């Protein structure tokens, strides 16, 4: 991506739906000296998302949009993001699929983290699928978002070994630890840092 930081940190919005542990790791990263981004907005489709608490804790603006009417919610969202000069979007456990039109407005500037070694296991229940297929490895992927689900250009991946007695829960936990490291690394990579 021809993203350049110039003299400022790229103003980023993080979209969540749940716990927000990846959001937390991105906020921590954004506060480090080497970060090319700042986290300036948190968006959630779920008013009960735990991750929304990080807005208060770190004094970051937030908005909840229910996405029941996708076009209306996305239009509102676009205007909020534009008003706040948001330049980049990081999806972090965001459970809604963005429309082609929305993506077009942030072309090449939306990233997502997915808990599998894409192109394997797009969509939901990735850990379950990996275990059912008796995979030796799974992992996580940071990729650009395009209009097809979990199909944009891959930026970075991290492999995680599946152990003999692995469960969906234990695998999810192991992979999440790696996700928290991979997202910041992928951001550094796209800025050539
Ligand atoms: C992560 O495993 C992410 O890859 C997936 O949803 C989970 C979100 O976790 N898309 P959190 O909300 O960041 O803790």
PDB file of C-alpha atoms and ligand atoms in Angstrom:
ATOM      1  CA  UNK A   1       0.000   0.000   0.000  1.00  0.00           C
ATOM      2  CA  UNK A   2       1.355   3.394  -0.884  1.00  0.00           C
ATOM      3  CA  UNK A   3       0.731   4.630   2.614  1.00  0.00           C
ATOM      4  CA  UNK A   4       3.095   7.237   3.825  1.00  0.00           C
ATOM      5  CA  UNK A   5       3.145   8.670   7.315  1.00  0.00           C
ATOM      6  CA  UNK A   6       4.610  11.999   6.236  1.00  0.00           C
ATOM      7  CA  UNK A   7       5.021  13.943   9.455  1.00  0.00           C
ATOM      8  CA  UNK A   8       2.037  12.631  11.342  1.00  0.00           C
ATOM      9  CA  UNK A   9       0.700   9.369  12.655  1.00  0.00           C
ATOM     10  CA  UNK A  10      -1.940   7.945  10.384  1.00  0.00           C
ATOM     11  CA  UNK A  11      -5.313   8.489  12.036  1.00  0.00           C
ATOM     12  CA  UNK A  12      -6.874   5.065  12.482  1.00  0.00           C
ATOM     13  CA  UNK A  13     -10.287   3.740  13.499  1.00  0.00           C
ATOM     14  CA  UNK A  14     -10.589   0.260  14.989  1.00  0.00           C
ATOM     15  CA  UNK A  15     -13.842  -1.649  14.434  1.00  0.00           C
ATOM     16  CA  UNK A  16     -14.848  -4.218  17.060  1.00  0.00           C
ATOM     17  CA  UNK A  17     -17.788  -6.395  18.083  1.00  0.00           C
ATOM     18  CA  UNK A  18     -16.607  -8.091  21.274  1.00  0.00           C
ATOM     19  CA  UNK A  19     -13.810  -8.337  23.807  1.00  0.00           C
ATOM     20  CA  UNK A  20     -11.426  -6.028  22.012  1.00  0.00           C
ATOM     21  CA  UNK A  21      -8.160  -7.690  23.002  1.00  0.00           C
ATOM     22  CA  UNK A  22      -6.742  -6.909  19.541  1.00  0.00           C
ATOM     23  CA  UNK A  23      -7.982  -3.331  19.955  1.00  0.00           C
ATOM     24  CA  UNK A  24      -6.075  -3.146  23.231  1.00  0.00           C
ATOM     25  CA  UNK A  25      -2.893  -4.403  21.625  1.00  0.00           C
ATOM     26  CA  UNK A  26      -3.287  -1.868  18.785  1.00  0.00           C
ATOM     27  CA  UNK A  27      -3.796   0.981  21.266  1.00  0.00           C
ATOM     28  CA  UNK A  28      -0.686  -0.084  23.179  1.00  0.00           C
ATOM     29  CA  UNK A  29       1.275  -0.291  19.937  1.00  0.00           C
ATOM     30  CA  UNK A  30      -0.012   3.107  18.775  1.00  0.00           C
ATOM     31  CA  UNK A  31       1.482   4.664  21.883  1.00  0.00           C
ATOM     32  CA  UNK A  32       4.934   3.289  21.167  1.00  0.00           C
ATOM     33  CA  UNK A  33       7.566   5.500  19.569  1.00  0.00           C
ATOM     34  CA  UNK A  34       7.833   3.386  16.441  1.00  0.00           C
ATOM     35  CA  UNK A  35       4.112   3.350  15.629  1.00  0.00           C
ATOM     36  CA  UNK A  36       3.087   4.965  12.326  1.00  0.00           C
ATOM     37  CA  UNK A  37      -0.563   5.085  13.487  1.00  0.00           C
ATOM     38  CA  UNK A  38      -2.672   6.641  16.207  1.00  0.00           C
ATOM     39  CA  UNK A  39      -5.966   5.096  17.301  1.00  0.00           C
ATOM     40  CA  UNK A  40      -8.466   7.942  17.162  1.00  0.00           C
ATOM     41  CA  UNK A  41     -11.799   6.186  16.938  1.00  0.00           C
ATOM     42  CA  UNK A  42     -13.467   2.967  18.077  1.00  0.00           C
ATOM     43  CA  UNK A  43     -16.527   1.700  16.225  1.00  0.00           C
ATOM     44  CA  UNK A  44     -18.714  -1.148  17.428  1.00  0.00           C
ATOM     45  CA  UNK A  45     -21.883  -2.692  16.035  1.00  0.00           C
ATOM     46  CA  UNK A  46     -22.542  -4.159  19.477  1.00  0.00           C
ATOM     47  CA  UNK A  47     -23.448  -1.804  22.336  1.00  0.00           C
ATOM     48  CA  UNK A  48     -22.395  -4.488  24.835  1.00  0.00           C
ATOM     49  CA  UNK A  49     -18.949  -5.062  23.357  1.00  0.00           C
ATOM     50  CA  UNK A  50     -16.484  -5.213  26.250  1.00  0.00           C
ATOM     51  CA  UNK A  51     -13.888  -3.564  24.077  1.00  0.00           C
ATOM     52  CA  UNK A  52     -15.864  -0.309  24.208  1.00  0.00           C
ATOM     53  CA  UNK A  53     -14.477   0.175  27.726  1.00  0.00           C
ATOM     54  CA  UNK A  54     -11.099   0.946  26.165  1.00  0.00           C
ATOM     55  CA  UNK A  55     -12.617   4.130  24.727  1.00  0.00           C
ATOM     56  CA  UNK A  56     -13.080   5.541  28.209  1.00  0.00           C
ATOM     57  CA  UNK A  57      -9.862   4.114  29.567  1.00  0.00           C
ATOM     58  CA  UNK A  58      -7.709   5.575  26.804  1.00  0.00           C
ATOM     59  CA  UNK A  59      -9.860   8.637  26.056  1.00  0.00           C
ATOM     60  CA  UNK A  60     -10.653   7.590  22.518  1.00  0.00           C
ATOM     61  CA  UNK A  61     -13.858   8.645  20.754  1.00  0.00           C
ATOM     62  CA  UNK A  62     -16.386   5.879  20.126  1.00  0.00           C
ATOM     63  CA  UNK A  63     -19.614   5.267  18.258  1.00  0.00           C
ATOM     64  CA  UNK A  64     -22.015   2.330  18.250  1.00  0.00           C
ATOM     65  CA  UNK A  65     -23.956   1.655  15.060  1.00  0.00           C
ATOM     66  CA  UNK A  66     -26.306  -1.302  14.971  1.00  0.00           C
ATOM     67  CA  UNK A  67     -26.021  -2.125  11.250  1.00  0.00           C
ATOM     68  CA  UNK A  68     -29.668  -3.238  11.187  1.00  0.00           C
ATOM     69  CA  UNK A  69     -30.013  -0.992   8.188  1.00  0.00           C
ATOM     70  CA  UNK A  70     -26.589  -1.495   6.628  1.00  0.00           C
ATOM     71  CA  UNK A  71     -26.795   1.335   4.097  1.00  0.00           C
ATOM     72  CA  UNK A  72     -27.911   3.861   6.698  1.00  0.00           C
ATOM     73  CA  UNK A  73     -25.333   2.722   9.257  1.00  0.00           C
ATOM     74  CA  UNK A  74     -22.515   2.742   6.725  1.00  0.00           C
ATOM     75  CA  UNK A  75     -23.433   6.201   5.449  1.00  0.00           C
ATOM     76  CA  UNK A  76     -23.474   7.529   8.991  1.00  0.00           C
ATOM     77  CA  UNK A  77     -20.188   5.800   9.642  1.00  0.00           C
ATOM     78  CA  UNK A  78     -18.563   7.258   6.541  1.00  0.00           C
ATOM     79  CA  UNK A  79     -19.561  10.739   7.554  1.00  0.00           C
ATOM     80  CA  UNK A  80     -18.244  10.251  11.125  1.00  0.00           C
ATOM     81  CA  UNK A  81     -14.943   8.878   9.837  1.00  0.00           C
ATOM     82  CA  UNK A  82     -14.532  11.699   7.309  1.00  0.00           C
ATOM     83  CA  UNK A  83     -15.391  14.337   9.916  1.00  0.00           C
ATOM     84  CA  UNK A  84     -12.717  12.907  12.201  1.00  0.00           C
ATOM     85  CA  UNK A  85     -10.128  12.705   9.416  1.00  0.00           C
ATOM     86  CA  UNK A  86      -9.768   8.944   9.740  1.00  0.00           C
ATOM     87  CA  UNK A  87      -7.336   7.652   7.138  1.00  0.00           C
ATOM     88  CA  UNK A  88      -7.097   3.957   7.927  1.00  0.00           C
ATOM     89  CA  UNK A  89      -9.338   1.247   9.401  1.00  0.00           C
ATOM     90  CA  UNK A  90      -8.326  -1.837  11.370  1.00  0.00           C
ATOM     91  CA  UNK A  91     -11.018  -4.485  11.736  1.00  0.00           C
ATOM     92  CA  UNK A  92     -10.438  -6.382  14.979  1.00  0.00           C
ATOM     93  CA  UNK A  93     -13.061  -9.014  15.657  1.00  0.00           C
ATOM     94  CA  UNK A  94     -15.664  -6.959  13.778  1.00  0.00           C
ATOM     95  CA  UNK A  95     -18.532  -9.318  12.914  1.00  0.00           C
ATOM     96  CA  UNK A  96     -20.245  -7.331  10.159  1.00  0.00           C
ATOM     97  CA  UNK A  97     -19.432  -7.511   6.467  1.00  0.00           C
ATOM     98  CA  UNK A  98     -18.751  -4.110   4.947  1.00  0.00           C
ATOM     99  CA  UNK A  99     -20.316  -3.247   1.581  1.00  0.00           C
ATOM    100  CA  UNK A 100     -18.397  -2.715  -1.662  1.00  0.00           C
ATOM    101  CA  UNK A 101     -19.309   0.951  -1.523  1.00  0.00           C
ATOM    102  CA  UNK A 102     -17.907   1.382   1.982  1.00  0.00           C
ATOM    103  CA  UNK A 103     -14.682  -0.407   1.086  1.00  0.00           C
ATOM    104  CA  UNK A 104     -14.314   1.737  -2.037  1.00  0.00           C
ATOM    105  CA  UNK A 105     -14.241   4.810   0.207  1.00  0.00           C
ATOM    106  CA  UNK A 106     -11.175   3.470   2.043  1.00  0.00           C
ATOM    107  CA  UNK A 107      -9.634   1.599  -0.844  1.00  0.00           C
ATOM    108  CA  UNK A 108      -6.444  -0.225   0.197  1.00  0.00           C
ATOM    109  CA  UNK A 109      -6.698   1.255   3.682  1.00  0.00           C
ATOM    110  CA  UNK A 110      -8.722  -1.355   5.544  1.00  0.00           C
ATOM    111  CA  UNK A 111      -6.964  -4.212   7.325  1.00  0.00           C
ATOM    112  CA  UNK A 112      -8.414  -7.264   9.037  1.00  0.00           C
ATOM    113  CA  UNK A 113      -7.085  -9.953  11.344  1.00  0.00           C
ATOM    114  CA  UNK A 114      -8.410 -13.452  10.863  1.00  0.00           C
ATOM    115  CA  UNK A 115      -7.791 -16.481  13.107  1.00  0.00           C
ATOM    116  CA  UNK A 116      -6.642 -18.978  10.472  1.00  0.00           C
ATOM    117  CA  UNK A 117      -3.909 -19.436   7.915  1.00  0.00           C
ATOM    118  CA  UNK A 118      -5.812 -17.948   4.975  1.00  0.00           C
ATOM    119  CA  UNK A 119      -6.812 -18.951   2.345  1.00  0.00           C
ATOM    120  CA  UNK A 120      -7.764 -21.873   4.566  1.00  0.00           C
ATOM    121  CA  UNK A 121     -10.868 -21.493   6.722  1.00  0.00           C
ATOM    122  CA  UNK A 122     -12.475 -18.229   5.765  1.00  0.00           C
ATOM    123  CA  UNK A 123     -15.503 -17.079   7.735  1.00  0.00           C
ATOM    124  CA  UNK A 124     -16.556 -18.353  11.152  1.00  0.00           C
ATOM    125  CA  UNK A 125     -15.546 -21.305  13.380  1.00  0.00           C
ATOM    126  CA  UNK A 126     -12.005 -21.447  12.054  1.00  0.00           C
ATOM    127  CA  UNK A 127     -10.547 -23.360  15.014  1.00  0.00           C
ATOM    128  CA  UNK A 128     -13.258 -25.997  14.877  1.00  0.00           C
ATOM    129  CA  UNK A 129     -12.673 -26.475  11.151  1.00  0.00           C
ATOM    130  CA  UNK A 130      -8.893 -26.801  11.615  1.00  0.00           C
ATOM    131  CA  UNK A 131      -9.371 -29.430  14.346  1.00  0.00           C
ATOM    132  CA  UNK A 132     -11.965 -31.411  12.388  1.00  0.00           C
ATOM    133  CA  UNK A 133      -9.590 -31.524   9.435  1.00  0.00           C
ATOM    134  CA  UNK A 134      -6.788 -32.744  11.712  1.00  0.00           C
ATOM    135  CA  UNK A 135      -4.487 -29.916  10.706  1.00  0.00           C
ATOM    136  CA  UNK A 136      -1.010 -29.943  12.228  1.00  0.00           C
ATOM    137  CA  UNK A 137      -0.871 -26.161  12.183  1.00  0.00           C
ATOM    138  CA  UNK A 138      -3.245 -23.246  12.285  1.00  0.00           C
ATOM    139  CA  UNK A 139      -2.542 -19.594  12.976  1.00  0.00           C
ATOM    140  CA  UNK A 140      -3.577 -16.082  12.099  1.00  0.00           C
ATOM    141  CA  UNK A 141      -3.459 -13.743   9.126  1.00  0.00           C
ATOM    142  CA  UNK A 142      -3.482  -9.974   8.697  1.00  0.00           C
ATOM    143  CA  UNK A 143      -4.766  -8.998   5.266  1.00  0.00           C
ATOM    144  CA  UNK A 144      -6.132  -6.097   3.279  1.00  0.00           C
ATOM    145  CA  UNK A 145      -9.912  -6.061   2.996  1.00  0.00           C
ATOM    146  CA  UNK A 146     -11.552  -6.318  -0.388  1.00  0.00           C
ATOM    147  CA  UNK A 147     -15.163  -6.976  -1.268  1.00  0.00           C
ATOM    148  CA  UNK A 148     -14.835 -10.773  -0.932  1.00  0.00           C
ATOM    149  CA  UNK A 149     -14.857 -12.236   2.584  1.00  0.00           C
ATOM    150  CA  UNK A 150     -11.367 -12.869   4.052  1.00  0.00           C
ATOM    151  CA  UNK A 151      -9.885 -12.802   0.542  1.00  0.00           C
ATOM    152  CA  UNK A 152      -7.793  -9.626   0.296  1.00  0.00           C
ATOM    153  CA  UNK A 153      -4.042  -9.562  -0.153  1.00  0.00           C
ATOM    154  CA  UNK A 154      -2.199 -11.202   2.739  1.00  0.00           C
ATOM    155  CA  UNK A 155       0.236  -8.969   4.648  1.00  0.00           C
ATOM    156  CA  UNK A 156       1.570 -11.336   7.328  1.00  0.00           C
ATOM    157  CA  UNK A 157       0.790 -14.717   8.824  1.00  0.00           C
ATOM    158  CA  UNK A 158       1.872 -16.554  11.958  1.00  0.00           C
ATOM    159  CA  UNK A 159       1.776 -20.321  12.198  1.00  0.00           C
ATOM    160  CA  UNK A 160       0.775 -22.021  15.462  1.00  0.00           C
ATOM    161  CA  UNK A 161       1.318 -25.725  16.136  1.00  0.00           C
ATOM    162  CA  UNK A 162      -1.772 -27.734  17.032  1.00  0.00           C
ATOM    163  CA  UNK A 163      -1.017 -30.097  19.906  1.00  0.00           C
ATOM    164  CA  UNK A 164      -2.472 -33.562  20.408  1.00  0.00           C
ATOM    165  CA  UNK A 165      -5.116 -32.689  22.937  1.00  0.00           C
ATOM    166  CA  UNK A 166      -5.989 -29.358  21.440  1.00  0.00           C
ATOM    167  CA  UNK A 167      -9.512 -28.005  21.962  1.00  0.00           C
ATOM    168  CA  UNK A 168     -11.251 -25.129  20.212  1.00  0.00           C
ATOM    169  CA  UNK A 169     -10.739 -23.065  23.368  1.00  0.00           C
ATOM    170  CA  UNK A 170      -7.063 -23.857  23.854  1.00  0.00           C
ATOM    171  CA  UNK A 171      -6.314 -23.222  20.186  1.00  0.00           C
ATOM    172  CA  UNK A 172      -8.231 -19.932  20.197  1.00  0.00           C
ATOM    173  CA  UNK A 173      -6.228 -18.806  23.230  1.00  0.00           C
ATOM    174  CA  UNK A 174      -2.890 -19.751  21.685  1.00  0.00           C
ATOM    175  CA  UNK A 175      -3.704 -18.026  18.408  1.00  0.00           C
ATOM    176  CA  UNK A 176      -5.013 -14.882  20.098  1.00  0.00           C
ATOM    177  CA  UNK A 177      -1.656 -14.378  21.817  1.00  0.00           C
ATOM    178  CA  UNK A 178      -0.029 -14.417  18.380  1.00  0.00           C
ATOM    179  CA  UNK A 179      -2.693 -12.115  16.909  1.00  0.00           C
ATOM    180  CA  UNK A 180      -1.725  -9.426  19.395  1.00  0.00           C
ATOM    181  CA  UNK A 181       1.848  -9.482  18.081  1.00  0.00           C
ATOM    182  CA  UNK A 182       1.009  -9.968  14.419  1.00  0.00           C
ATOM    183  CA  UNK A 183      -1.292  -6.963  13.916  1.00  0.00           C
ATOM    184  CA  UNK A 184       1.316  -4.355  14.948  1.00  0.00           C
ATOM    185  CA  UNK A 185       3.979  -6.180  12.898  1.00  0.00           C
ATOM    186  CA  UNK A 186       1.734  -6.118   9.827  1.00  0.00           C
ATOM    187  CA  UNK A 187       1.159  -2.391  10.272  1.00  0.00           C
ATOM    188  CA  UNK A 188       4.889  -1.757  10.453  1.00  0.00           C
ATOM    189  CA  UNK A 189       5.278  -3.835   7.302  1.00  0.00           C
ATOM    190  CA  UNK A 190       2.785  -1.892   5.202  1.00  0.00           C
ATOM    191  CA  UNK A 191       4.550   1.340   6.148  1.00  0.00           C
ATOM    192  CA  UNK A 192       7.891  -0.230   5.228  1.00  0.00           C
ATOM    193  CA  UNK A 193       9.084   0.140   8.828  1.00  0.00           C
TER     194      UNK A 193
HETATM  195  C1  LIG B   1      -9.984 -12.676  17.092  1.00  0.00           C
HETATM  196  O1  LIG B   1      -9.650 -14.039  17.148  1.00  0.00           O
HETATM  197  C2  LIG B   1     -10.041 -12.201  15.671  1.00  0.00           C
HETATM  198  O2  LIG B   1      -9.077 -12.776  14.848  1.00  0.00           O
HETATM  199  C3  LIG B   1     -11.413 -12.659  15.269  1.00  0.00           C
HETATM  200  O3  LIG B   1     -12.217 -12.396  16.394  1.00  0.00           O
HETATM  201  C4  LIG B   1     -11.410 -12.433  17.576  1.00  0.00           C
HETATM  202  C5  LIG B   1     -11.583 -11.108  18.262  1.00  0.00           C
HETATM  203  O4  LIG B   1     -10.995 -11.068  19.505  1.00  0.00           O
HETATM  204  N1  LIG B   1     -11.821 -12.071  14.030  1.00  0.00           N
HETATM  205  P1  LIG B   1     -10.833  -9.684  20.286  1.00  0.00           P
HETATM  206  O5  LIG B   1     -12.199  -9.012  20.305  1.00  0.00           O
HETATM  207  O6  LIG B   1      -9.814  -8.862  19.588  1.00  0.00           O
HETATM  208  O7  LIG B   1     -10.401 -10.075  21.672  1.00  0.00           O
END
